[in-house]
Amino acid sequence: LVYFQSGGMCWDHASTTTRTSCRTAVVPQSETGIFDRLRTANPYRKFTVVYIQYCSGDLHIGDVKRWYADTDGELVQQRGYLNAKAALDW
């Protein structure tokens, strides 16, 4: 089972820090629903799970390194494409 963690789209410092769907760190998935391995009604409980975490703000398709054009001038690397491809190639 391959699971792509959801998240928001972020493109500058303001969208990353003011939108609740954008994160600057990975948030662990709770062990509920398809991730609940103790619930016998879960058809995926015995599957191997490849969990592709998300915190790059690029919808798993970005491949860019750039500076935010704002007063903070933070360097941002959105490498979701490379992360997803590496997991799927594995």
mmCIF file of N, CA and C in Angstrom:
data_model
loop_
_atom_site.group_PDB
_atom_site.id
_atom_site.type_symbol
_atom_site.label_atom_id
_atom_site.label_comp_id
_atom_site.label_asym_id
_atom_site.label_seq_id
_atom_site.Cartn_x
_atom_site.Cartn_y
_atom_site.Cartn_z
ATOM 1 N N LEU A 1 0.859 -1.171 0.000
ATOM 2 C CA LEU A 1 0.000 0.000 0.000
ATOM 3 C C LEU A 1 0.899 1.225 0.000
ATOM 4 N N VAL A 2 0.717 2.106 -0.964
ATOM 5 C CA VAL A 2 1.476 3.360 -1.024
ATOM 6 C C VAL A 2 0.534 4.490 -0.628
ATOM 7 N N TYR A 3 0.938 5.252 0.383
ATOM 8 C CA TYR A 3 0.111 6.344 0.894
ATOM 9 C C TYR A 3 0.889 7.650 0.801
ATOM 10 N N PHE A 4 0.338 8.603 0.064
ATOM 11 C CA PHE A 4 0.908 9.941 -0.023
ATOM 12 C C PHE A 4 0.206 10.822 1.011
ATOM 13 N N GLN A 5 0.953 11.290 2.006
ATOM 14 C CA GLN A 5 0.370 12.171 3.019
ATOM 15 C C GLN A 5 -0.127 13.445 2.339
ATOM 16 N N SER A 6 -1.260 13.934 2.785
ATOM 17 C CA SER A 6 -1.815 15.158 2.201
ATOM 18 C C SER A 6 -1.176 16.391 2.817
ATOM 19 N N GLY A 7 -1.417 17.523 2.192
ATOM 20 C CA GLY A 7 -0.888 18.783 2.702
ATOM 21 C C GLY A 7 -1.275 19.928 1.796
ATOM 22 N N GLY A 8 -0.903 21.120 2.170
ATOM 23 C CA GLY A 8 -1.266 22.300 1.392
ATOM 24 C C GLY A 8 -0.175 22.720 0.430
ATOM 25 N N MET A 9 -0.536 23.599 -0.477
ATOM 26 C CA MET A 9 0.396 24.151 -1.454
ATOM 27 C C MET A 9 0.940 25.467 -0.922
ATOM 28 N N CYS A 10 2.250 25.602 -0.893
ATOM 29 C CA CYS A 10 2.901 26.808 -0.380
ATOM 30 C C CYS A 10 3.898 27.311 -1.417
ATOM 31 N N TRP A 11 3.971 28.620 -1.586
ATOM 32 C CA TRP A 11 4.831 29.170 -2.629
ATOM 33 C C TRP A 11 5.688 30.340 -2.166
ATOM 34 N N ASP A 12 5.465 30.832 -0.961
ATOM 35 C CA ASP A 12 6.301 31.902 -0.421
ATOM 36 C C ASP A 12 6.234 31.861 1.108
ATOM 37 N N HIS A 13 6.967 32.729 1.759
ATOM 38 C CA HIS A 13 7.021 32.728 3.218
ATOM 39 C C HIS A 13 5.633 32.949 3.831
ATOM 40 N N ALA A 14 4.874 33.872 3.283
ATOM 41 C CA ALA A 14 3.553 34.175 3.835
ATOM 42 C C ALA A 14 2.615 32.971 3.732
ATOM 43 N N SER A 15 2.608 32.293 2.599
ATOM 44 C CA SER A 15 1.697 31.152 2.453
ATOM 45 C C SER A 15 2.130 29.984 3.337
ATOM 46 N N THR A 16 3.405 29.873 3.626
ATOM 47 C CA THR A 16 3.888 28.798 4.485
ATOM 48 C C THR A 16 3.580 29.069 5.952
ATOM 49 N N THR A 17 3.696 30.307 6.386
ATOM 50 C CA THR A 17 3.544 30.609 7.806
ATOM 51 C C THR A 17 2.133 31.023 8.212
ATOM 52 N N THR A 18 1.280 31.404 7.272
ATOM 53 C CA THR A 18 -0.061 31.860 7.638
ATOM 54 C C THR A 18 -1.163 30.860 7.309
ATOM 55 N N ARG A 19 -0.896 29.885 6.469
ATOM 56 C CA ARG A 19 -1.909 28.888 6.114
ATOM 57 C C ARG A 19 -1.767 27.682 7.027
ATOM 58 N N THR A 20 -2.873 27.224 7.580
ATOM 59 C CA THR A 20 -2.802 26.094 8.506
ATOM 60 C C THR A 20 -2.491 24.779 7.795
ATOM 61 N N SER A 21 -2.738 24.698 6.494
ATOM 62 C CA SER A 21 -2.463 23.453 5.774
ATOM 63 C C SER A 21 -1.002 23.316 5.379
ATOM 64 N N CYS A 22 -0.229 24.383 5.457
ATOM 65 C CA CYS A 22 1.190 24.326 5.101
ATOM 66 C C CYS A 22 2.029 24.158 6.362
ATOM 67 N N ARG A 23 3.006 23.300 6.272
ATOM 68 C CA ARG A 23 3.856 22.996 7.420
ATOM 69 C C ARG A 23 5.318 23.160 7.037
ATOM 70 N N THR A 24 6.139 23.410 8.012
ATOM 71 C CA THR A 24 7.579 23.443 7.769
ATOM 72 C C THR A 24 8.256 22.229 8.399
ATOM 73 N N ALA A 25 7.474 21.280 8.878
ATOM 74 C CA ALA A 25 7.999 20.039 9.447
ATOM 75 C C ALA A 25 6.990 18.918 9.209
ATOM 76 N N VAL A 26 7.461 17.700 9.244
ATOM 77 C CA VAL A 26 6.608 16.541 9.033
ATOM 78 C C VAL A 26 5.729 16.316 10.265
ATOM 79 N N VAL A 27 4.468 16.003 10.033
ATOM 80 C CA VAL A 27 3.520 15.697 11.106
ATOM 81 C C VAL A 27 3.219 14.197 11.041
ATOM 82 N N PRO A 28 3.452 13.461 12.111
ATOM 83 C CA PRO A 28 3.200 12.008 12.089
ATOM 84 C C PRO A 28 1.732 11.674 11.842
ATOM 85 N N GLN A 29 1.504 10.578 11.146
ATOM 86 C CA GLN A 29 0.160 10.097 10.869
ATOM 87 C C GLN A 29 -0.363 9.337 12.091
ATOM 88 N N SER A 30 -1.608 9.576 12.448
ATOM 89 C CA SER A 30 -2.183 8.821 13.559
ATOM 90 C C SER A 30 -2.491 7.392 13.097
ATOM 91 N N GLU A 31 -2.525 6.469 14.034
ATOM 92 C CA GLU A 31 -2.757 5.068 13.706
ATOM 93 C C GLU A 31 -4.249 4.756 13.766
ATOM 94 N N THR A 32 -5.006 5.390 12.872
ATOM 95 C CA THR A 32 -6.439 5.173 12.753
ATOM 96 C C THR A 32 -6.762 4.839 11.303
ATOM 97 N N GLY A 33 -7.988 4.416 11.066
ATOM 98 C CA GLY A 33 -8.412 4.111 9.699
ATOM 99 C C GLY A 33 -7.579 2.998 9.087
ATOM 100 N N ILE A 34 -7.037 3.228 7.892
ATOM 101 C CA ILE A 34 -6.235 2.195 7.221
ATOM 102 C C ILE A 34 -4.914 1.915 7.921
ATOM 103 N N PHE A 35 -4.533 2.774 8.852
ATOM 104 C CA PHE A 35 -3.281 2.584 9.592
ATOM 105 C C PHE A 35 -3.467 1.840 10.918
ATOM 106 N N ASP A 36 -4.699 1.519 11.245
ATOM 107 C CA ASP A 36 -4.984 0.801 12.492
ATOM 108 C C ASP A 36 -4.781 -0.695 12.264
ATOM 109 N N ARG A 37 -3.620 -1.197 12.644
ATOM 110 C CA ARG A 37 -3.268 -2.601 12.415
ATOM 111 C C ARG A 37 -3.908 -3.550 13.427
ATOM 112 N N LEU A 38 -4.528 -3.018 14.462
ATOM 113 C CA LEU A 38 -5.160 -3.861 15.468
ATOM 114 C C LEU A 38 -6.637 -4.131 15.163
ATOM 115 N N ARG A 39 -7.233 -3.313 14.312
ATOM 116 C CA ARG A 39 -8.658 -3.473 13.986
ATOM 117 C C ARG A 39 -8.831 -4.563 12.931
ATOM 118 N N THR A 40 -9.487 -5.655 13.281
ATOM 119 C CA THR A 40 -9.620 -6.799 12.373
ATOM 120 C C THR A 40 -10.447 -6.465 11.132
ATOM 121 N N ALA A 41 -11.310 -5.469 11.202
ATOM 122 C CA ALA A 41 -12.119 -5.073 10.047
ATOM 123 C C ALA A 41 -11.314 -4.270 9.020
ATOM 124 N N ASN A 42 -10.097 -3.906 9.352
ATOM 125 C CA ASN A 42 -9.246 -3.142 8.438
ATOM 126 C C ASN A 42 -8.650 -4.091 7.392
ATOM 127 N N PRO A 43 -9.047 -3.979 6.129
ATOM 128 C CA PRO A 43 -8.530 -4.893 5.109
ATOM 129 C C PRO A 43 -7.041 -4.688 4.808
ATOM 130 N N TYR A 44 -6.462 -3.592 5.266
ATOM 131 C CA TYR A 44 -5.054 -3.280 5.001
ATOM 132 C C TYR A 44 -4.142 -3.566 6.196
ATOM 133 N N ARG A 45 -4.659 -4.124 7.254
ATOM 134 C CA ARG A 45 -3.890 -4.262 8.501
ATOM 135 C C ARG A 45 -2.627 -5.089 8.348
ATOM 136 N N LYS A 46 -2.575 -6.003 7.374
ATOM 137 C CA LYS A 46 -1.390 -6.845 7.192
ATOM 138 C C LYS A 46 -0.561 -6.438 5.963
ATOM 139 N N PHE A 47 -0.931 -5.335 5.341
ATOM 140 C CA PHE A 47 -0.196 -4.856 4.169
ATOM 141 C C PHE A 47 1.106 -4.187 4.598
ATOM 142 N N THR A 48 2.090 -4.239 3.727
ATOM 143 C CA THR A 48 3.266 -3.379 3.875
ATOM 144 C C THR A 48 2.846 -1.992 3.427
ATOM 145 N N VAL A 49 3.160 -0.987 4.230
ATOM 146 C CA VAL A 49 2.763 0.379 3.908
ATOM 147 C C VAL A 49 3.996 1.218 3.610
ATOM 148 N N VAL A 50 4.016 1.826 2.431
ATOM 149 C CA VAL A 50 5.030 2.818 2.091
ATOM 150 C C VAL A 50 4.354 4.161 2.305
ATOM 151 N N TYR A 51 4.802 4.864 3.324
ATOM 152 C CA TYR A 51 4.180 6.120 3.741
ATOM 153 C C TYR A 51 5.075 7.273 3.299
ATOM 154 N N ILE A 52 4.626 8.024 2.306
ATOM 155 C CA ILE A 52 5.415 9.129 1.775
ATOM 156 C C ILE A 52 4.977 10.404 2.492
ATOM 157 N N GLN A 53 5.816 10.841 3.432
ATOM 158 C CA GLN A 53 5.471 12.013 4.239
ATOM 159 C C GLN A 53 5.559 13.282 3.412
ATOM 160 N N TYR A 54 4.902 14.303 3.906
ATOM 161 C CA TYR A 54 4.759 15.538 3.154
ATOM 162 C C TYR A 54 4.982 16.751 4.036
ATOM 163 N N CYS A 55 5.931 17.578 3.651
ATOM 164 C CA CYS A 55 6.082 18.877 4.309
ATOM 165 C C CYS A 55 6.730 19.888 3.370
ATOM 166 N N SER A 56 6.848 19.541 2.082
ATOM 167 C CA SER A 56 7.531 20.429 1.149
ATOM 168 C C SER A 56 6.613 21.469 0.509
ATOM 169 N N GLY A 57 5.297 21.330 0.662
ATOM 170 C CA GLY A 57 4.368 22.321 0.121
ATOM 171 C C GLY A 57 4.293 22.334 -1.392
ATOM 172 N N ASP A 58 4.645 21.229 -2.044
ATOM 173 C CA ASP A 58 4.685 21.208 -3.510
ATOM 174 C C ASP A 58 3.814 20.111 -4.127
ATOM 175 N N LEU A 59 2.893 19.557 -3.340
ATOM 176 C CA LEU A 59 1.967 18.529 -3.805
ATOM 177 C C LEU A 59 2.682 17.283 -4.329
ATOM 178 N N HIS A 60 3.853 16.989 -3.808
ATOM 179 C CA HIS A 60 4.672 15.834 -4.198
ATOM 180 C C HIS A 60 5.196 15.936 -5.633
ATOM 181 N N ILE A 61 5.196 17.128 -6.239
ATOM 182 C CA ILE A 61 5.642 17.240 -7.629
ATOM 183 C C ILE A 61 6.728 18.297 -7.839
ATOM 184 N N GLY A 62 7.170 18.959 -6.784
ATOM 185 C CA GLY A 62 8.153 20.035 -6.933
ATOM 186 C C GLY A 62 9.579 19.530 -7.060
ATOM 187 N N ASP A 63 10.393 20.329 -7.717
ATOM 188 C CA ASP A 63 11.829 20.069 -7.824
ATOM 189 C C ASP A 63 12.529 21.407 -8.019
ATOM 190 N N VAL A 64 12.550 22.206 -6.946
ATOM 191 C CA VAL A 64 13.089 23.556 -7.057
ATOM 192 C C VAL A 64 13.775 23.967 -5.752
ATOM 193 N N LYS A 65 14.798 24.788 -5.895
ATOM 194 C CA LYS A 65 15.473 25.410 -4.750
ATOM 195 C C LYS A 65 15.505 26.902 -5.059
ATOM 196 N N ARG A 66 14.938 27.694 -4.159
ATOM 197 C CA ARG A 66 14.878 29.139 -4.408
ATOM 198 C C ARG A 66 14.782 29.889 -3.091
ATOM 199 N N TRP A 67 15.026 31.153 -3.179
ATOM 200 C CA TRP A 67 14.896 32.030 -2.023
ATOM 201 C C TRP A 67 13.516 32.636 -2.024
ATOM 202 N N TYR A 68 12.879 32.681 -0.868
ATOM 203 C CA TYR A 68 11.625 33.411 -0.762
ATOM 204 C C TYR A 68 11.931 34.889 -0.956
ATOM 205 N N ALA A 69 11.136 35.533 -1.760
ATOM 206 C CA ALA A 69 11.335 36.962 -2.028
ATOM 207 C C ALA A 69 10.577 37.784 -0.991
ATOM 208 N N ASP A 70 11.057 37.730 0.229
ATOM 209 C CA ASP A 70 10.438 38.517 1.288
ATOM 210 C C ASP A 70 11.524 38.982 2.240
ATOM 211 N N THR A 71 11.137 39.651 3.310
ATOM 212 C CA THR A 71 12.132 40.213 4.224
ATOM 213 C C THR A 71 12.930 39.147 4.960
ATOM 214 N N ASP A 72 12.370 37.932 5.132
ATOM 215 C CA ASP A 72 13.100 36.864 5.812
ATOM 216 C C ASP A 72 14.121 36.195 4.908
ATOM 217 N N GLY A 73 13.875 36.201 3.616
ATOM 218 C CA GLY A 73 14.824 35.655 2.658
ATOM 219 C C GLY A 73 15.208 34.208 2.905
ATOM 220 N N GLU A 74 14.259 33.355 3.250
ATOM 221 C CA GLU A 74 14.567 31.968 3.557
ATOM 222 C C GLU A 74 14.799 31.137 2.298
ATOM 223 N N LEU A 75 15.794 30.243 2.353
ATOM 224 C CA LEU A 75 16.050 29.310 1.271
ATOM 225 C C LEU A 75 15.052 28.161 1.382
ATOM 226 N N VAL A 76 14.369 27.875 0.301
ATOM 227 C CA VAL A 76 13.343 26.839 0.291
ATOM 228 C C VAL A 76 13.705 25.784 -0.744
ATOM 229 N N GLN A 77 13.637 24.533 -0.328
ATOM 230 C CA GLN A 77 13.815 23.436 -1.265
ATOM 231 C C GLN A 77 12.528 22.638 -1.295
ATOM 232 N N GLN A 78 11.875 22.646 -2.423
ATOM 233 C CA GLN A 78 10.666 21.854 -2.603
ATOM 234 C C GLN A 78 11.056 20.674 -3.494
ATOM 235 N N ARG A 79 11.258 19.530 -2.871
ATOM 236 C CA ARG A 79 11.769 18.345 -3.567
ATOM 237 C C ARG A 79 10.802 17.169 -3.494
ATOM 238 N N GLY A 80 9.509 17.446 -3.493
ATOM 239 C CA GLY A 80 8.505 16.395 -3.401
ATOM 240 C C GLY A 80 8.586 15.376 -4.519
ATOM 241 N N TYR A 81 8.890 15.825 -5.735
ATOM 242 C CA TYR A 81 8.992 14.900 -6.864
ATOM 243 C C TYR A 81 10.095 13.876 -6.621
ATOM 244 N N LEU A 82 11.259 14.355 -6.213
ATOM 245 C CA LEU A 82 12.391 13.443 -5.978
ATOM 246 C C LEU A 82 12.112 12.506 -4.813
ATOM 247 N N ASN A 83 11.471 13.017 -3.762
ATOM 248 C CA ASN A 83 11.122 12.172 -2.624
ATOM 249 C C ASN A 83 10.128 11.082 -3.027
ATOM 250 N N ALA A 84 9.080 11.458 -3.750
ATOM 251 C CA ALA A 84 8.071 10.483 -4.182
ATOM 252 C C ALA A 84 8.667 9.470 -5.148
ATOM 253 N N LYS A 85 9.489 9.937 -6.080
ATOM 254 C CA LYS A 85 10.103 9.030 -7.051
ATOM 255 C C LYS A 85 11.021 8.036 -6.360
ATOM 256 N N ALA A 86 11.798 8.495 -5.393
ATOM 257 C CA ALA A 86 12.691 7.592 -4.664
ATOM 258 C C ALA A 86 11.894 6.505 -3.933
ATOM 259 N N ALA A 87 10.778 6.889 -3.333
ATOM 260 C CA ALA A 87 9.948 5.906 -2.614
ATOM 261 C C ALA A 87 9.331 4.912 -3.592
ATOM 262 N N LEU A 88 8.826 5.388 -4.725
ATOM 263 C CA LEU A 88 8.209 4.491 -5.689
ATOM 264 C C LEU A 88 9.236 3.600 -6.387
ATOM 265 N N ASP A 89 10.438 4.114 -6.617
ATOM 266 C CA ASP A 89 11.502 3.294 -7.214
ATOM 267 C C ASP A 89 11.964 2.191 -6.276
ATOM 268 N N TRP A 90 11.840 2.436 -4.964
ATOM 269 C CA TRP A 90 12.241 1.449 -3.967
ATOM 270 C C TRP A 90 11.387 0.218 -4.073
#
